[in-house]
Amino acid sequence: MTQTIEVDRPVVHNVEVPVPTEPRDAEEWATVLETFATRLAQGRIYRRDLPRLEPAVQHLAEVWIRTVNPQH
């Protein structure tokens, strides 16, 4: 007599998952900003999302101007 036994064995898969990190230096910040500008120019950021992004971009521009031209 033959008996079939089914055995379940757990299988472990190691998967690398990218973890978002903040830019660490000027080069990385430049890359992030350039990517944003490129995607915006290509239309890869939806027009409907622009109102949500506008305050942050406006704030960045204001802080940039104050930092670069402290007399103004």
PDB file of N, CA and C in Angstrom:
ATOM      1  N   MET A   1       0.844  -1.183   0.000  1.00  0.00           N
ATOM      2  CA  MET A   1       0.000   0.000   0.000  1.00  0.00           C
ATOM      3  C   MET A   1       0.890   1.249   0.000  1.00  0.00           C
ATOM      4  N   THR A   2       0.540   2.219  -0.849  1.00  0.00           N
ATOM      5  CA  THR A   2       1.293   3.465  -0.948  1.00  0.00           C
ATOM      6  C   THR A   2       0.432   4.599  -0.432  1.00  0.00           C
ATOM      7  N   GLN A   3       1.052   5.444   0.370  1.00  0.00           N
ATOM      8  CA  GLN A   3       0.316   6.595   0.913  1.00  0.00           C
ATOM      9  C   GLN A   3       1.074   7.861   0.519  1.00  0.00           C
ATOM     10  N   THR A   4       0.348   8.839   0.006  1.00  0.00           N
ATOM     11  CA  THR A   4       0.953  10.112  -0.377  1.00  0.00           C
ATOM     12  C   THR A   4       0.741  11.112   0.743  1.00  0.00           C
ATOM     13  N   ILE A   5       1.821  11.746   1.155  1.00  0.00           N
ATOM     14  CA  ILE A   5       1.744  12.767   2.202  1.00  0.00           C
ATOM     15  C   ILE A   5       2.213  14.079   1.586  1.00  0.00           C
ATOM     16  N   GLU A   6       1.405  15.109   1.744  1.00  0.00           N
ATOM     17  CA  GLU A   6       1.749  16.433   1.229  1.00  0.00           C
ATOM     18  C   GLU A   6       2.353  17.240   2.370  1.00  0.00           C
ATOM     19  N   VAL A   7       3.495  17.827   2.130  1.00  0.00           N
ATOM     20  CA  VAL A   7       4.177  18.608   3.158  1.00  0.00           C
ATOM     21  C   VAL A   7       4.297  20.048   2.671  1.00  0.00           C
ATOM     22  N   ASP A   8       3.846  20.971   3.505  1.00  0.00           N
ATOM     23  CA  ASP A   8       4.011  22.400   3.206  1.00  0.00           C
ATOM     24  C   ASP A   8       5.256  22.890   3.917  1.00  0.00           C
ATOM     25  N   ARG A   9       6.123  23.504   3.172  1.00  0.00           N
ATOM     26  CA  ARG A   9       7.330  24.082   3.762  1.00  0.00           C
ATOM     27  C   ARG A   9       7.323  25.576   3.475  1.00  0.00           C
ATOM     28  N   PRO A  10       7.565  26.348   4.515  1.00  0.00           N
ATOM     29  CA  PRO A  10       7.613  27.798   4.272  1.00  0.00           C
ATOM     30  C   PRO A  10       8.793  28.144   3.364  1.00  0.00           C
ATOM     31  N   VAL A  11       8.549  29.065   2.491  1.00  0.00           N
ATOM     32  CA  VAL A  11       9.594  29.523   1.582  1.00  0.00           C
ATOM     33  C   VAL A  11       9.889  30.975   1.918  1.00  0.00           C
ATOM     34  N   VAL A  12      11.146  31.274   2.081  1.00  0.00           N
ATOM     35  CA  VAL A  12      11.555  32.633   2.408  1.00  0.00           C
ATOM     36  C   VAL A  12      12.145  33.276   1.156  1.00  0.00           C
ATOM     37  N   HIS A  13      11.635  34.455   0.826  1.00  0.00           N
ATOM     38  CA  HIS A  13      12.162  35.232  -0.297  1.00  0.00           C
ATOM     39  C   HIS A  13      12.694  36.537   0.257  1.00  0.00           C
ATOM     40  N   ASN A  14      13.928  36.843  -0.034  1.00  0.00           N
ATOM     41  CA  ASN A  14      14.487  38.139   0.333  1.00  0.00           C
ATOM     42  C   ASN A  14      14.300  39.072  -0.850  1.00  0.00           C
ATOM     43  N   VAL A  15      13.627  40.168  -0.591  1.00  0.00           N
ATOM     44  CA  VAL A  15      13.334  41.128  -1.646  1.00  0.00           C
ATOM     45  C   VAL A  15      13.849  42.486  -1.206  1.00  0.00           C
ATOM     46  N   GLU A  16      14.616  43.122  -2.072  1.00  0.00           N
ATOM     47  CA  GLU A  16      15.085  44.470  -1.765  1.00  0.00           C
ATOM     48  C   GLU A  16      13.982  45.463  -2.090  1.00  0.00           C
ATOM     49  N   VAL A  17      13.686  46.304  -1.123  1.00  0.00           N
ATOM     50  CA  VAL A  17      12.653  47.316  -1.287  1.00  0.00           C
ATOM     51  C   VAL A  17      13.315  48.676  -1.113  1.00  0.00           C
ATOM     52  N   PRO A  18      13.209  49.546  -2.113  1.00  0.00           N
ATOM     53  CA  PRO A  18      13.822  50.864  -1.956  1.00  0.00           C
ATOM     54  C   PRO A  18      13.116  51.654  -0.854  1.00  0.00           C
ATOM     55  N   VAL A  19      13.908  52.251  -0.002  1.00  0.00           N
ATOM     56  CA  VAL A  19      13.372  53.056   1.089  1.00  0.00           C
ATOM     57  C   VAL A  19      13.670  54.510   0.768  1.00  0.00           C
ATOM     58  N   PRO A  20      12.627  55.345   0.690  1.00  0.00           N
ATOM     59  CA  PRO A  20      12.877  56.749   0.380  1.00  0.00           C
ATOM     60  C   PRO A  20      13.729  57.398   1.475  1.00  0.00           C
ATOM     61  N   THR A  21      14.708  58.148   1.055  1.00  0.00           N
ATOM     62  CA  THR A  21      15.555  58.871   2.000  1.00  0.00           C
ATOM     63  C   THR A  21      15.635  60.325   1.571  1.00  0.00           C
ATOM     64  N   GLU A  22      15.985  61.158   2.509  1.00  0.00           N
ATOM     65  CA  GLU A  22      16.183  62.570   2.191  1.00  0.00           C
ATOM     66  C   GLU A  22      17.532  62.752   1.516  1.00  0.00           C
ATOM     67  N   PRO A  23      17.621  63.693   0.603  1.00  0.00           N
ATOM     68  CA  PRO A  23      18.930  63.985   0.016  1.00  0.00           C
ATOM     69  C   PRO A  23      19.923  64.374   1.116  1.00  0.00           C
ATOM     70  N   ARG A  24      21.176  63.934   0.951  1.00  0.00           N
ATOM     71  CA  ARG A  24      22.184  64.173   1.980  1.00  0.00           C
ATOM     72  C   ARG A  24      23.104  65.347   1.681  1.00  0.00           C
ATOM     73  N   ASP A  25      23.208  65.716   0.422  1.00  0.00           N
ATOM     74  CA  ASP A  25      24.131  66.798   0.090  1.00  0.00           C
ATOM     75  C   ASP A  25      23.580  67.602  -1.092  1.00  0.00           C
ATOM     76  N   ALA A  26      24.324  68.631  -1.467  1.00  0.00           N
ATOM     77  CA  ALA A  26      23.869  69.530  -2.530  1.00  0.00           C
ATOM     78  C   ALA A  26      23.646  68.791  -3.848  1.00  0.00           C
ATOM     79  N   GLU A  27      24.508  67.835  -4.146  1.00  0.00           N
ATOM     80  CA  GLU A  27      24.373  67.084  -5.399  1.00  0.00           C
ATOM     81  C   GLU A  27      23.061  66.299  -5.431  1.00  0.00           C
ATOM     82  N   GLU A  28      22.723  65.673  -4.321  1.00  0.00           N
ATOM     83  CA  GLU A  28      21.475  64.910  -4.263  1.00  0.00           C
ATOM     84  C   GLU A  28      20.256  65.834  -4.314  1.00  0.00           C
ATOM     85  N   TRP A  29      20.342  66.999  -3.646  1.00  0.00           N
ATOM     86  CA  TRP A  29      19.233  67.964  -3.719  1.00  0.00           C
ATOM     87  C   TRP A  29      19.060  68.456  -5.150  1.00  0.00           C
ATOM     88  N   ALA A  30      20.175  68.727  -5.825  1.00  0.00           N
ATOM     89  CA  ALA A  30      20.104  69.185  -7.218  1.00  0.00           C
ATOM     90  C   ALA A  30      19.432  68.128  -8.092  1.00  0.00           C
ATOM     91  N   THR A  31      19.746  66.873  -7.856  1.00  0.00           N
ATOM     92  CA  THR A  31      19.138  65.787  -8.626  1.00  0.00           C
ATOM     93  C   THR A  31      17.635  65.720  -8.394  1.00  0.00           C
ATOM     94  N   VAL A  32      17.221  65.845  -7.137  1.00  0.00           N
ATOM     95  CA  VAL A  32      15.787  65.807  -6.808  1.00  0.00           C
ATOM     96  C   VAL A  32      15.054  66.959  -7.495  1.00  0.00           C
ATOM     97  N   LEU A  33      15.609  68.166  -7.399  1.00  0.00           N
ATOM     98  CA  LEU A  33      14.958  69.335  -7.992  1.00  0.00           C
ATOM     99  C   LEU A  33      14.939  69.249  -9.519  1.00  0.00           C
ATOM    100  N   GLU A  34      16.020  68.753 -10.093  1.00  0.00           N
ATOM    101  CA  GLU A  34      16.082  68.603 -11.552  1.00  0.00           C
ATOM    102  C   GLU A  34      15.065  67.564 -12.026  1.00  0.00           C
ATOM    103  N   THR A  35      14.931  66.492 -11.284  1.00  0.00           N
ATOM    104  CA  THR A  35      13.943  65.461 -11.618  1.00  0.00           C
ATOM    105  C   THR A  35      12.535  66.036 -11.554  1.00  0.00           C
ATOM    106  N   PHE A  36      12.263  66.800 -10.507  1.00  0.00           N
ATOM    107  CA  PHE A  36      10.949  67.436 -10.369  1.00  0.00           C
ATOM    108  C   PHE A  36      10.672  68.359 -11.556  1.00  0.00           C
ATOM    109  N   ALA A  37      11.647  69.210 -11.896  1.00  0.00           N
ATOM    110  CA  ALA A  37      11.477  70.149 -13.008  1.00  0.00           C
ATOM    111  C   ALA A  37      11.263  69.409 -14.326  1.00  0.00           C
ATOM    112  N   THR A  38      12.022  68.360 -14.546  1.00  0.00           N
ATOM    113  CA  THR A  38      11.899  67.588 -15.785  1.00  0.00           C
ATOM    114  C   THR A  38      10.532  66.931 -15.889  1.00  0.00           C
ATOM    115  N   ARG A  39      10.091  66.312 -14.816  1.00  0.00           N
ATOM    116  CA  ARG A  39       8.781  65.647 -14.843  1.00  0.00           C
ATOM    117  C   ARG A  39       7.652  66.652 -15.019  1.00  0.00           C
ATOM    118  N   LEU A  40       7.798  67.817 -14.407  1.00  0.00           N
ATOM    119  CA  LEU A  40       6.795  68.865 -14.574  1.00  0.00           C
ATOM    120  C   LEU A  40       6.746  69.305 -16.040  1.00  0.00           C
ATOM    121  N   ALA A  41       7.918  69.528 -16.636  1.00  0.00           N
ATOM    122  CA  ALA A  41       7.995  69.953 -18.037  1.00  0.00           C
ATOM    123  C   ALA A  41       7.450  68.888 -18.987  1.00  0.00           C
ATOM    124  N   GLN A  42       7.611  67.630 -18.640  1.00  0.00           N
ATOM    125  CA  GLN A  42       7.137  66.532 -19.487  1.00  0.00           C
ATOM    126  C   GLN A  42       5.649  66.246 -19.300  1.00  0.00           C
ATOM    127  N   GLY A  43       5.029  66.936 -18.362  1.00  0.00           N
ATOM    128  CA  GLY A  43       3.618  66.684 -18.097  1.00  0.00           C
ATOM    129  C   GLY A  43       3.375  65.436 -17.274  1.00  0.00           C
ATOM    130  N   ARG A  44       4.417  64.945 -16.617  1.00  0.00           N
ATOM    131  CA  ARG A  44       4.277  63.723 -15.823  1.00  0.00           C
ATOM    132  C   ARG A  44       3.748  64.003 -14.423  1.00  0.00           C
ATOM    133  N   ILE A  45       3.575  65.282 -14.109  1.00  0.00           N
ATOM    134  CA  ILE A  45       2.897  65.674 -12.877  1.00  0.00           C
ATOM    135  C   ILE A  45       1.569  66.259 -13.331  1.00  0.00           C
ATOM    136  N   TYR A  46       0.496  65.690 -12.842  1.00  0.00           N
ATOM    137  CA  TYR A  46      -0.829  66.081 -13.317  1.00  0.00           C
ATOM    138  C   TYR A  46      -1.164  67.523 -12.955  1.00  0.00           C
ATOM    139  N   ARG A  47      -1.830  68.182 -13.888  1.00  0.00           N
ATOM    140  CA  ARG A  47      -2.281  69.561 -13.676  1.00  0.00           C
ATOM    141  C   ARG A  47      -3.165  69.648 -12.435  1.00  0.00           C
ATOM    142  N   ARG A  48      -3.958  68.624 -12.211  1.00  0.00           N
ATOM    143  CA  ARG A  48      -4.849  68.632 -11.038  1.00  0.00           C
ATOM    144  C   ARG A  48      -4.068  68.626  -9.719  1.00  0.00           C
ATOM    145  N   ASP A  49      -2.794  68.203  -9.759  1.00  0.00           N
ATOM    146  CA  ASP A  49      -1.970  68.157  -8.550  1.00  0.00           C
ATOM    147  C   ASP A  49      -1.203  69.457  -8.297  1.00  0.00           C
ATOM    148  N   LEU A  50      -1.179  70.341  -9.277  1.00  0.00           N
ATOM    149  CA  LEU A  50      -0.406  71.576  -9.140  1.00  0.00           C
ATOM    150  C   LEU A  50      -0.862  72.449  -7.977  1.00  0.00           C
ATOM    151  N   PRO A  51      -2.163  72.600  -7.719  1.00  0.00           N
ATOM    152  CA  PRO A  51      -2.565  73.416  -6.569  1.00  0.00           C
ATOM    153  C   PRO A  51      -2.022  72.879  -5.239  1.00  0.00           C
ATOM    154  N   ARG A  52      -1.857  71.581  -5.133  1.00  0.00           N
ATOM    155  CA  ARG A  52      -1.310  71.006  -3.902  1.00  0.00           C
ATOM    156  C   ARG A  52       0.190  71.279  -3.798  1.00  0.00           C
ATOM    157  N   LEU A  53       0.873  71.317  -4.932  1.00  0.00           N
ATOM    158  CA  LEU A  53       2.317  71.546  -4.951  1.00  0.00           C
ATOM    159  C   LEU A  53       2.681  73.027  -4.868  1.00  0.00           C
ATOM    160  N   GLU A  54       1.783  73.881  -5.325  1.00  0.00           N
ATOM    161  CA  GLU A  54       2.095  75.308  -5.434  1.00  0.00           C
ATOM    162  C   GLU A  54       2.573  75.946  -4.135  1.00  0.00           C
ATOM    163  N   PRO A  55       1.920  75.737  -2.988  1.00  0.00           N
ATOM    164  CA  PRO A  55       2.409  76.381  -1.764  1.00  0.00           C
ATOM    165  C   PRO A  55       3.847  75.984  -1.409  1.00  0.00           C
ATOM    166  N   ALA A  56       4.193  74.725  -1.596  1.00  0.00           N
ATOM    167  CA  ALA A  56       5.549  74.277  -1.277  1.00  0.00           C
ATOM    168  C   ALA A  56       6.571  74.889  -2.232  1.00  0.00           C
ATOM    169  N   VAL A  57       6.226  74.940  -3.518  1.00  0.00           N
ATOM    170  CA  VAL A  57       7.140  75.523  -4.503  1.00  0.00           C
ATOM    171  C   VAL A  57       7.279  77.024  -4.258  1.00  0.00           C
ATOM    172  N   GLN A  58       6.174  77.676  -3.944  1.00  0.00           N
ATOM    173  CA  GLN A  58       6.189  79.116  -3.643  1.00  0.00           C
ATOM    174  C   GLN A  58       7.069  79.392  -2.419  1.00  0.00           C
ATOM    175  N   HIS A  59       6.903  78.577  -1.393  1.00  0.00           N
ATOM    176  CA  HIS A  59       7.705  78.738  -0.175  1.00  0.00           C
ATOM    177  C   HIS A  59       9.188  78.529  -0.476  1.00  0.00           C
ATOM    178  N   LEU A  60       9.507  77.511  -1.277  1.00  0.00           N
ATOM    179  CA  LEU A  60      10.888  77.264  -1.676  1.00  0.00           C
ATOM    180  C   LEU A  60      11.467  78.478  -2.396  1.00  0.00           C
ATOM    181  N   ALA A  61      10.713  79.045  -3.328  1.00  0.00           N
ATOM    182  CA  ALA A  61      11.187  80.210  -4.081  1.00  0.00           C
ATOM    183  C   ALA A  61      11.432  81.402  -3.159  1.00  0.00           C
ATOM    184  N   GLU A  62      10.517  81.636  -2.215  1.00  0.00           N
ATOM    185  CA  GLU A  62      10.675  82.759  -1.279  1.00  0.00           C
ATOM    186  C   GLU A  62      11.902  82.579  -0.395  1.00  0.00           C
ATOM    187  N   VAL A  63      12.080  81.391   0.138  1.00  0.00           N
ATOM    188  CA  VAL A  63      13.237  81.125   1.000  1.00  0.00           C
ATOM    189  C   VAL A  63      14.527  81.210   0.192  1.00  0.00           C
ATOM    190  N   TRP A  64      14.496  80.715  -1.036  1.00  0.00           N
ATOM    191  CA  TRP A  64      15.677  80.781  -1.900  1.00  0.00           C
ATOM    192  C   TRP A  64      16.095  82.240  -2.112  1.00  0.00           C
ATOM    193  N   ILE A  65      15.135  83.091  -2.461  1.00  0.00           N
ATOM    194  CA  ILE A  65      15.430  84.506  -2.718  1.00  0.00           C
ATOM    195  C   ILE A  65      15.971  85.177  -1.461  1.00  0.00           C
ATOM    196  N   ARG A  66      15.356  84.922  -0.308  1.00  0.00           N
ATOM    197  CA  ARG A  66      15.843  85.510   0.953  1.00  0.00           C
ATOM    198  C   ARG A  66      17.254  85.037   1.284  1.00  0.00           C
ATOM    199  N   THR A  67      17.556  83.788   0.986  1.00  0.00           N
ATOM    200  CA  THR A  67      18.865  83.230   1.318  1.00  0.00           C
ATOM    201  C   THR A  67      19.950  83.732   0.376  1.00  0.00           C
ATOM    202  N   VAL A  68      19.636  83.778  -0.907  1.00  0.00           N
ATOM    203  CA  VAL A  68      20.619  84.200  -1.905  1.00  0.00           C
ATOM    204  C   VAL A  68      20.834  85.707  -1.870  1.00  0.00           C
ATOM    205  N   ASN A  69      19.775  86.476  -1.611  1.00  0.00           N
ATOM    206  CA  ASN A  69      19.844  87.938  -1.574  1.00  0.00           C
ATOM    207  C   ASN A  69      19.376  88.434  -0.205  1.00  0.00           C
ATOM    208  N   PRO A  70      20.192  88.296   0.829  1.00  0.00           N
ATOM    209  CA  PRO A  70      19.733  88.654   2.177  1.00  0.00           C
ATOM    210  C   PRO A  70      19.381  90.139   2.350  1.00  0.00           C
ATOM    211  N   GLN A  71      19.840  91.029   1.458  1.00  0.00           N
ATOM    212  CA  GLN A  71      19.528  92.458   1.585  1.00  0.00           C
ATOM    213  C   GLN A  71      18.083  92.756   1.224  1.00  0.00           C
ATOM    214  N   HIS A  72      17.460  91.931   0.416  1.00  0.00           N
ATOM    215  CA  HIS A  72      16.104  92.226  -0.077  1.00  0.00           C
ATOM    216  C   HIS A  72      15.068  91.777   0.888  1.00  0.00           C
TER     217      HIS A  72
END
